[in-house]
Short mmCIF file of C-alpha atoms in Angstrom, two decimals:
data_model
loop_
_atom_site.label_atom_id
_atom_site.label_comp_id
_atom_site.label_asym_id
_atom_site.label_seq_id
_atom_site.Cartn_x
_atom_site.Cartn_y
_atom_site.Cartn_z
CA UNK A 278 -21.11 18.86 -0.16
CA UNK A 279 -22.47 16.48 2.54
CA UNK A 280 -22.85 16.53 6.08
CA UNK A 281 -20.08 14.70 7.07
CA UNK A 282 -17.80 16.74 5.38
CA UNK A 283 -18.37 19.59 8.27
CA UNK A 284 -15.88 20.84 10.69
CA UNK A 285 -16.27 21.05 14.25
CA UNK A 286 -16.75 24.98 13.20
CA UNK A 287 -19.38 24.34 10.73
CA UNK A 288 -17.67 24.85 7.92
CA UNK A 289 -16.38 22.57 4.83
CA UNK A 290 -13.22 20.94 6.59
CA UNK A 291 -10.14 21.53 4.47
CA UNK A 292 -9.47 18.23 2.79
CA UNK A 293 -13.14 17.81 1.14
CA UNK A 294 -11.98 20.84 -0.82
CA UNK A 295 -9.25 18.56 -1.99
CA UNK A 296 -11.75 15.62 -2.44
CA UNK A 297 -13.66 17.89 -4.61
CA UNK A 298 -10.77 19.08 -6.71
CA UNK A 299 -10.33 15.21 -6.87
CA UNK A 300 -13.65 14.36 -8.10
CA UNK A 301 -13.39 17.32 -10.68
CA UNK A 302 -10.01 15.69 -11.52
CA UNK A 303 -12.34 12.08 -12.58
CA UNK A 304 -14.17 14.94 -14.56
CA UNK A 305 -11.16 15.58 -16.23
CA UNK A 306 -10.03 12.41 -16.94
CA UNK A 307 -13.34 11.51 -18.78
CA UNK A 308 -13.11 14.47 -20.47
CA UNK A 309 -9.81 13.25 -22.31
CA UNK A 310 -10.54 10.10 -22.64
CA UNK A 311 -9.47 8.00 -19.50
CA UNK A 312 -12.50 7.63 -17.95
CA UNK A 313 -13.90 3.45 -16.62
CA UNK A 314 -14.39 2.57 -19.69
CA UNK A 315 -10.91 4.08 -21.36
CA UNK A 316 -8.96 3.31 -18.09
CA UNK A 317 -10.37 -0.60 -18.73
CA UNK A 318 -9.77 -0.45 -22.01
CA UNK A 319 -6.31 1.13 -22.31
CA UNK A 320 -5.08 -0.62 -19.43
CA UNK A 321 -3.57 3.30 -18.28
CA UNK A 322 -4.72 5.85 -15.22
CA UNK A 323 -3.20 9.03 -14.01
CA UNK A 324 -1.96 9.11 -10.44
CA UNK A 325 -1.57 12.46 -8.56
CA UNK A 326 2.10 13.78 -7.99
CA UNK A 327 1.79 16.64 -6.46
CA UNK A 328 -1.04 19.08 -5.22
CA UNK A 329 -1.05 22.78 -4.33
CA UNK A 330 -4.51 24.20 -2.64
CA UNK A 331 -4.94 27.60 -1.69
CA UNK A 332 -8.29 27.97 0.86
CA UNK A 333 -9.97 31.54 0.03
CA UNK A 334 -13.04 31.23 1.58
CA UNK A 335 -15.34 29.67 3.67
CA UNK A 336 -17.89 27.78 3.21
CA UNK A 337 -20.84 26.09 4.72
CA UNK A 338 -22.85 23.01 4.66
CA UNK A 339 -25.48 22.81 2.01
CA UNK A 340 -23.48 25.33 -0.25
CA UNK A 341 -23.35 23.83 -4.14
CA UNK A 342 -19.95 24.37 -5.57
CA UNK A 343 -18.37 23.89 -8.79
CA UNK A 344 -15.03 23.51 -10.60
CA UNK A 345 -13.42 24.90 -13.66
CA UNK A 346 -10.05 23.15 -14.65
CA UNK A 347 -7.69 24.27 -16.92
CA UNK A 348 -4.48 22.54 -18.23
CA UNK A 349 -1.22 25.00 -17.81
CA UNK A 350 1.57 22.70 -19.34
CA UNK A 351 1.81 19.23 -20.19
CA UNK A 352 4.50 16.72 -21.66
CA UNK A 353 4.50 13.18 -22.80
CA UNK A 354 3.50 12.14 -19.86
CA UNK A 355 2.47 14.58 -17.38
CA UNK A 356 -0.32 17.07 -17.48
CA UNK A 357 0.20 20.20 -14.98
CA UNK A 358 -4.12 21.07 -14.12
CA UNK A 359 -5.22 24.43 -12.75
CA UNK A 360 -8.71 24.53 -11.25
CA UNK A 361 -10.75 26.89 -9.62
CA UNK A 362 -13.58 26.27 -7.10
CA UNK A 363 -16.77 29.03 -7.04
CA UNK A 364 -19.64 28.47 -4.63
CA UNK A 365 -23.03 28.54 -5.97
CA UNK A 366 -23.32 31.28 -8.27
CA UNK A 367 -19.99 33.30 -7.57
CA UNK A 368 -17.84 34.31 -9.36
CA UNK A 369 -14.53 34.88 -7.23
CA UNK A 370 -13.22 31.72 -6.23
CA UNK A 371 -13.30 29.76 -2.73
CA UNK A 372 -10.16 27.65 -3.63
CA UNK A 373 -7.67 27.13 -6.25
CA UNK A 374 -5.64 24.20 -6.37
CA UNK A 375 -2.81 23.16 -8.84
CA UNK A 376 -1.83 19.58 -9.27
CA UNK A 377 0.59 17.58 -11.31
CA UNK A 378 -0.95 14.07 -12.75
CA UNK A 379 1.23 11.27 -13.83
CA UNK A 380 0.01 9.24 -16.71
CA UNK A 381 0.65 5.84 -16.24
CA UNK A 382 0.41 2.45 -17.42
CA UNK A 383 -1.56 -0.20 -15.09
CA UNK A 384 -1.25 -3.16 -16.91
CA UNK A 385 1.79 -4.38 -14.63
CA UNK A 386 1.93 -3.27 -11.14
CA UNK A 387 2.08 1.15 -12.59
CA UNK A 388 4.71 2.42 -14.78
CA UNK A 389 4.73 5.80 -15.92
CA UNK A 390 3.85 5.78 -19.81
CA UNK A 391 3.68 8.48 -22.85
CA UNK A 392 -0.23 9.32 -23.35
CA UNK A 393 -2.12 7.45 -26.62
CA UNK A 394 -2.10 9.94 -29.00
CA UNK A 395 -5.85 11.07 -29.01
CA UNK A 396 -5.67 11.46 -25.57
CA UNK A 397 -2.88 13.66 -25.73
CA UNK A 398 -4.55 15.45 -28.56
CA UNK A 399 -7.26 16.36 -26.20
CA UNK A 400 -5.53 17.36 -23.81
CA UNK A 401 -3.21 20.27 -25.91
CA UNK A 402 -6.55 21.43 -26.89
CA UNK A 403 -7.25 22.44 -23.35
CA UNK A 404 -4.33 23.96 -22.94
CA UNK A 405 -4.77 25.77 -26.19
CA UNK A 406 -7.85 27.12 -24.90
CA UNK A 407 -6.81 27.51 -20.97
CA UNK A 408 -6.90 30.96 -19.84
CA UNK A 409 -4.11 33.21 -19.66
CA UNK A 410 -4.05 33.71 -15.97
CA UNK A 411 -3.97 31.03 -12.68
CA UNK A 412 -3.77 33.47 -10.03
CA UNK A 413 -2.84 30.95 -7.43
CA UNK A 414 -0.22 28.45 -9.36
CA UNK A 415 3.20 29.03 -9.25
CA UNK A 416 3.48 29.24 -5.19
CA UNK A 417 5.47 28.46 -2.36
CA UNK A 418 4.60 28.14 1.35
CA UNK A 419 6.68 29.94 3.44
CA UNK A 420 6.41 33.04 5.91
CA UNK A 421 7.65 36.49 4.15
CA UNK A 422 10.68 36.25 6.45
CA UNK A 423 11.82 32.72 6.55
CA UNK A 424 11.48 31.22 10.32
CA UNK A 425 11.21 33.90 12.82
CA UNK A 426 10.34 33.93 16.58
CA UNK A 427 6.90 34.92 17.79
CA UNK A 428 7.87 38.16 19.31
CA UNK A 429 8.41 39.66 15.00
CA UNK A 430 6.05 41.22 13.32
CA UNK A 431 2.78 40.74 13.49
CA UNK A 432 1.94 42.55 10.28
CA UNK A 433 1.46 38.86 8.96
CA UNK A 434 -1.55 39.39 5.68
CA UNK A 435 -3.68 36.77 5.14
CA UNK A 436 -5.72 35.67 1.57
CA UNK A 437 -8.39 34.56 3.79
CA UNK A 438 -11.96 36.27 3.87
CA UNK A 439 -13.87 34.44 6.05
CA UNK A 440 -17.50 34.16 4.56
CA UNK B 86 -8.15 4.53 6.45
CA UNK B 87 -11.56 3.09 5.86
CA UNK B 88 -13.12 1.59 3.27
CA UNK B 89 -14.66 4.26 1.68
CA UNK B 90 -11.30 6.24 1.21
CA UNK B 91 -10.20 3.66 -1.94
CA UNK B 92 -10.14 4.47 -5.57
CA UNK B 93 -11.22 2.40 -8.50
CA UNK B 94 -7.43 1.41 -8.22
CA UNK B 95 -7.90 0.09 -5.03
CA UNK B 96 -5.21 2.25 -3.01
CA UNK B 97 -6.49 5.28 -1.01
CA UNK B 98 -7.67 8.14 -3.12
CA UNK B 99 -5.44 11.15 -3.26
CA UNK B 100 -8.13 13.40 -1.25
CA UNK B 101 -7.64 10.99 1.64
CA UNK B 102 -4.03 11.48 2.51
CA UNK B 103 -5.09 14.96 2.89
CA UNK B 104 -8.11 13.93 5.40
CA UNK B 105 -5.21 11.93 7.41
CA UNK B 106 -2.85 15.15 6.88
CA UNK B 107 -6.17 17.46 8.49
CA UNK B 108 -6.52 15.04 11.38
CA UNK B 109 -3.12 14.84 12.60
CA UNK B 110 -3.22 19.19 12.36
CA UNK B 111 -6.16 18.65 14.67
CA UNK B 112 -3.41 16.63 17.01
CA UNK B 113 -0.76 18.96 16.71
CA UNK B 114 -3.46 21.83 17.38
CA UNK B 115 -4.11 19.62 20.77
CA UNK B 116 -0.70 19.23 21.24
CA UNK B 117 -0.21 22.98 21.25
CA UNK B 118 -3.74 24.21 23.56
CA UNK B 119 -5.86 24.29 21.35
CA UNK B 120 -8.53 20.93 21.95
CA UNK B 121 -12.08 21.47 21.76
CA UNK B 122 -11.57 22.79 25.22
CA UNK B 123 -8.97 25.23 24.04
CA UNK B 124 -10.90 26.29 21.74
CA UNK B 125 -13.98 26.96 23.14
CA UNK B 126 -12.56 28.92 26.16
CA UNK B 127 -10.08 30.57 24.18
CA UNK B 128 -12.68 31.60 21.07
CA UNK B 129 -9.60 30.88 19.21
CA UNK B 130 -8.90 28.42 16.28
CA UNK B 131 -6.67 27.24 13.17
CA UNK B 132 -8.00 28.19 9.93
CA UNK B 133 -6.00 26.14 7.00
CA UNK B 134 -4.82 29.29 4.23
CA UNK B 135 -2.58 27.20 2.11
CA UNK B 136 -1.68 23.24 1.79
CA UNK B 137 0.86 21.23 -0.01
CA UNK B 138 1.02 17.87 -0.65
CA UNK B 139 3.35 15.53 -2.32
CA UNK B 140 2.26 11.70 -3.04
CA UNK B 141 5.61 9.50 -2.63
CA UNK B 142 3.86 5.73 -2.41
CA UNK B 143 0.52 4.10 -2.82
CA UNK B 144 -1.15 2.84 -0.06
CA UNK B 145 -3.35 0.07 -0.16
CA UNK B 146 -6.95 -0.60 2.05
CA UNK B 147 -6.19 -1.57 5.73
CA UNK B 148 -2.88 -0.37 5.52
CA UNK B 149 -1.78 1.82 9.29
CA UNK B 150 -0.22 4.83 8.97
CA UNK B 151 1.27 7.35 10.63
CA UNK B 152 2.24 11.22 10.90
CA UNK B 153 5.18 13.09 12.26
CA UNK B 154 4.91 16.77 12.63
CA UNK B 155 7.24 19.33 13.08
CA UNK B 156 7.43 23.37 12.91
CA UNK B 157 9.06 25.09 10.11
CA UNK B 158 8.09 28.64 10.83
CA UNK B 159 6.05 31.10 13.11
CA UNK B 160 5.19 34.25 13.43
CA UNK B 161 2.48 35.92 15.69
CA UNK B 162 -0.34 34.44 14.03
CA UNK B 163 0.94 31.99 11.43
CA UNK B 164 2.39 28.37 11.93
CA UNK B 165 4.35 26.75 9.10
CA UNK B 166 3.81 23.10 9.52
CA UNK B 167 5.47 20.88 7.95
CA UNK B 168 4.65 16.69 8.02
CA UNK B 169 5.43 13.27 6.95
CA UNK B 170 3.26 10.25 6.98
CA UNK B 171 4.45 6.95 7.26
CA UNK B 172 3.18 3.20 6.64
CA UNK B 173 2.78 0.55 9.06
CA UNK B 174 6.67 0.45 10.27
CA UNK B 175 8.50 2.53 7.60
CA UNK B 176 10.98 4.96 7.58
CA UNK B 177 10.76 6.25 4.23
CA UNK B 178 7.70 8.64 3.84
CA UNK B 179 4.65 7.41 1.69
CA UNK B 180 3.37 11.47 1.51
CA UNK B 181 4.56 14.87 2.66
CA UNK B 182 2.40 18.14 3.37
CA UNK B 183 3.46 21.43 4.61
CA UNK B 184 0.85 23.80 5.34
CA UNK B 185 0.21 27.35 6.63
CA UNK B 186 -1.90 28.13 9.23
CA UNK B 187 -3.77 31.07 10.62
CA UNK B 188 -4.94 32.15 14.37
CA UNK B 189 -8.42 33.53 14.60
CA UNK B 190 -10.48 34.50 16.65
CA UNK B 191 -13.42 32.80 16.34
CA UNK B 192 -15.98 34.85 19.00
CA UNK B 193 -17.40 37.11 16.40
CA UNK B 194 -17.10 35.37 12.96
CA UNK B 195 -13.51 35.07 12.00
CA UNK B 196 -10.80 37.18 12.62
CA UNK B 197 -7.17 36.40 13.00
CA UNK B 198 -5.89 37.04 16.40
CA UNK B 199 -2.12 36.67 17.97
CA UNK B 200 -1.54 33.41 19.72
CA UNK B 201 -1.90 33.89 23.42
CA UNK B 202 1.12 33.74 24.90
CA UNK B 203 0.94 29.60 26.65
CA UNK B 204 -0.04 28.54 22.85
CA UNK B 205 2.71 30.73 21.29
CA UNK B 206 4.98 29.01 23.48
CA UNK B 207 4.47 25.51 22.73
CA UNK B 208 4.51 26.41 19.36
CA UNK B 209 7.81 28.03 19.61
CA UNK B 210 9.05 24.64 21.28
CA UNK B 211 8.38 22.66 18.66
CA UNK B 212 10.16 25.30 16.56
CA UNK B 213 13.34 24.13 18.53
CA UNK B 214 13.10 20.43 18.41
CA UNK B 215 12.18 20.40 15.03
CA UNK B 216 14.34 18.59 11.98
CA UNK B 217 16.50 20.34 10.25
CA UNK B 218 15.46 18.70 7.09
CA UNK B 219 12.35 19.18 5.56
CA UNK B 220 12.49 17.44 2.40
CA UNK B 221 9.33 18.10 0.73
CA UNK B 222 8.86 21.88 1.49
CA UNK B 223 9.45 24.38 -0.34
CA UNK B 224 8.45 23.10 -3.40
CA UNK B 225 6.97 24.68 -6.88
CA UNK B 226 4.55 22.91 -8.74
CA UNK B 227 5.66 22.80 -12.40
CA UNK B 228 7.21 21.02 -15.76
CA UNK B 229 10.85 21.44 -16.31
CA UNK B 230 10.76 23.34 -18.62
CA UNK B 231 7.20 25.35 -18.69
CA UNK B 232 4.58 24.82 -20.92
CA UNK B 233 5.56 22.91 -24.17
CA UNK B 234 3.87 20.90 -26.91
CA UNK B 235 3.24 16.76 -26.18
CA UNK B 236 6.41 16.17 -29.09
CA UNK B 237 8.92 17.62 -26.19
CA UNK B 238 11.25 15.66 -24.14
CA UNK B 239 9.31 12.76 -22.95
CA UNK B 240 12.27 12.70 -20.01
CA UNK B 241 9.80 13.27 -17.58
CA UNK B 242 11.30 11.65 -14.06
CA UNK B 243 8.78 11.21 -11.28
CA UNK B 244 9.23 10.92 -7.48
CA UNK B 245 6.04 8.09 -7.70
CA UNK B 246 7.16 4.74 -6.66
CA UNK B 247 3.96 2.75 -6.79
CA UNK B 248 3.88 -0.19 -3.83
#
């Protein structure tokens, strides 16, 4: 987490979670195979879809976080990634995000393109050994009631635990 | 966008669009009474509880771009947001968020709070004028079909249209 990262209340400003979940996402992608040298190599990348990010807590400068991915579902060509974000040595989490990566092929402009085989092999063994539960995929934004005007209920809950 | 926002592909890392999604909250939140002035008068602010993002286009360094916001939902402490951003003179969207945000008061740690009634009002403006289409919200994040093995359907459509 660095400085500039910092909102004007002090706190991690909501898209560096997101460039964190990114960063973990290069983590990923060496993991199975697609890192510099693989992405060179193979001539293929994944590209982001789609991302869900659920904020749970705050947190402030300094604080070291890290990331725990799992894969939920994947086809030929798409891999559906769960992580979770703890701070320091927690172990609720401070985010979640879900995201849906496109593999593609980069040797012409980007086309989407089935994964190489060993690749693809890595990844169905992280979803073999993903967890059974990802508390925060699956949602929707939206208010319990659809729109409303202000003067409804204010009963409105919030996930949010401000640290 | 600056420099430092570009991937190894050279078009703006995911993260980013959700940096340029964060500012323009920060203009709808002065659009609505609630500047750094607002703010600090008020004890008030916008917390972000839950963001979603969909990547349409690639955008390449340099390129301009710009974000139209409009309000989905409201209720006495939540705002529904809902946004497109837009390249250099386009009409078709390059990325879509919707997010949901929370009132809180901000005077002793973080608590959320009802919008005072000026801010509630501004909010519930926007409400009025805003589209009727919001084609990006509402969304789940998931494979057709669920988790299945890398020999299913390689069918896989995507809404990515790299520039």
């Amino acid at each position: 987490m660095r400085p500039e990262w910092v909102d004007y209340n002090g706190h991690l400003r909501d898209a560096f979670y997101m460039l964190i979940f990114s960063l973990a996402t290069d983590a990923f992608m060496d993991r199975i195979g697609l890192d510099d040298a693989g992405r060179a190599s193979r001539g293929r990348s994944l590209f982001t879809l789609e991302a869900h990010i659920n904020y749970l807590h705050e947190i402030k400068e300094g604080t070291a976080v890290r990331v725990e991915a799992s894969v939920l579902a994947f086809d030929a060509k798409r891999v559906h990634l769960y992580m979770e974000m703890f701070a320091d040595e927690g172990t609720e989490p401070i985010a979640a995000s879900e995201q849906m990566l496109l593999h593609v092929d980069t040797t012409h402009g980007a086309k989407s393109a089935a994964f190489d085989a060993d690749i693809a092999g890595r990844i169905e063994a992280m979803f073999r050994d993903a967890p059974k539960e990802a508390r925060y995929a699956g949602r929707v934004i939206g208010l319990p009631s659809g729109p409303r005007a202000a003067s409804a209920s204010a009963s409105a809950s919030s996930g949010l635990s401000p640290a």
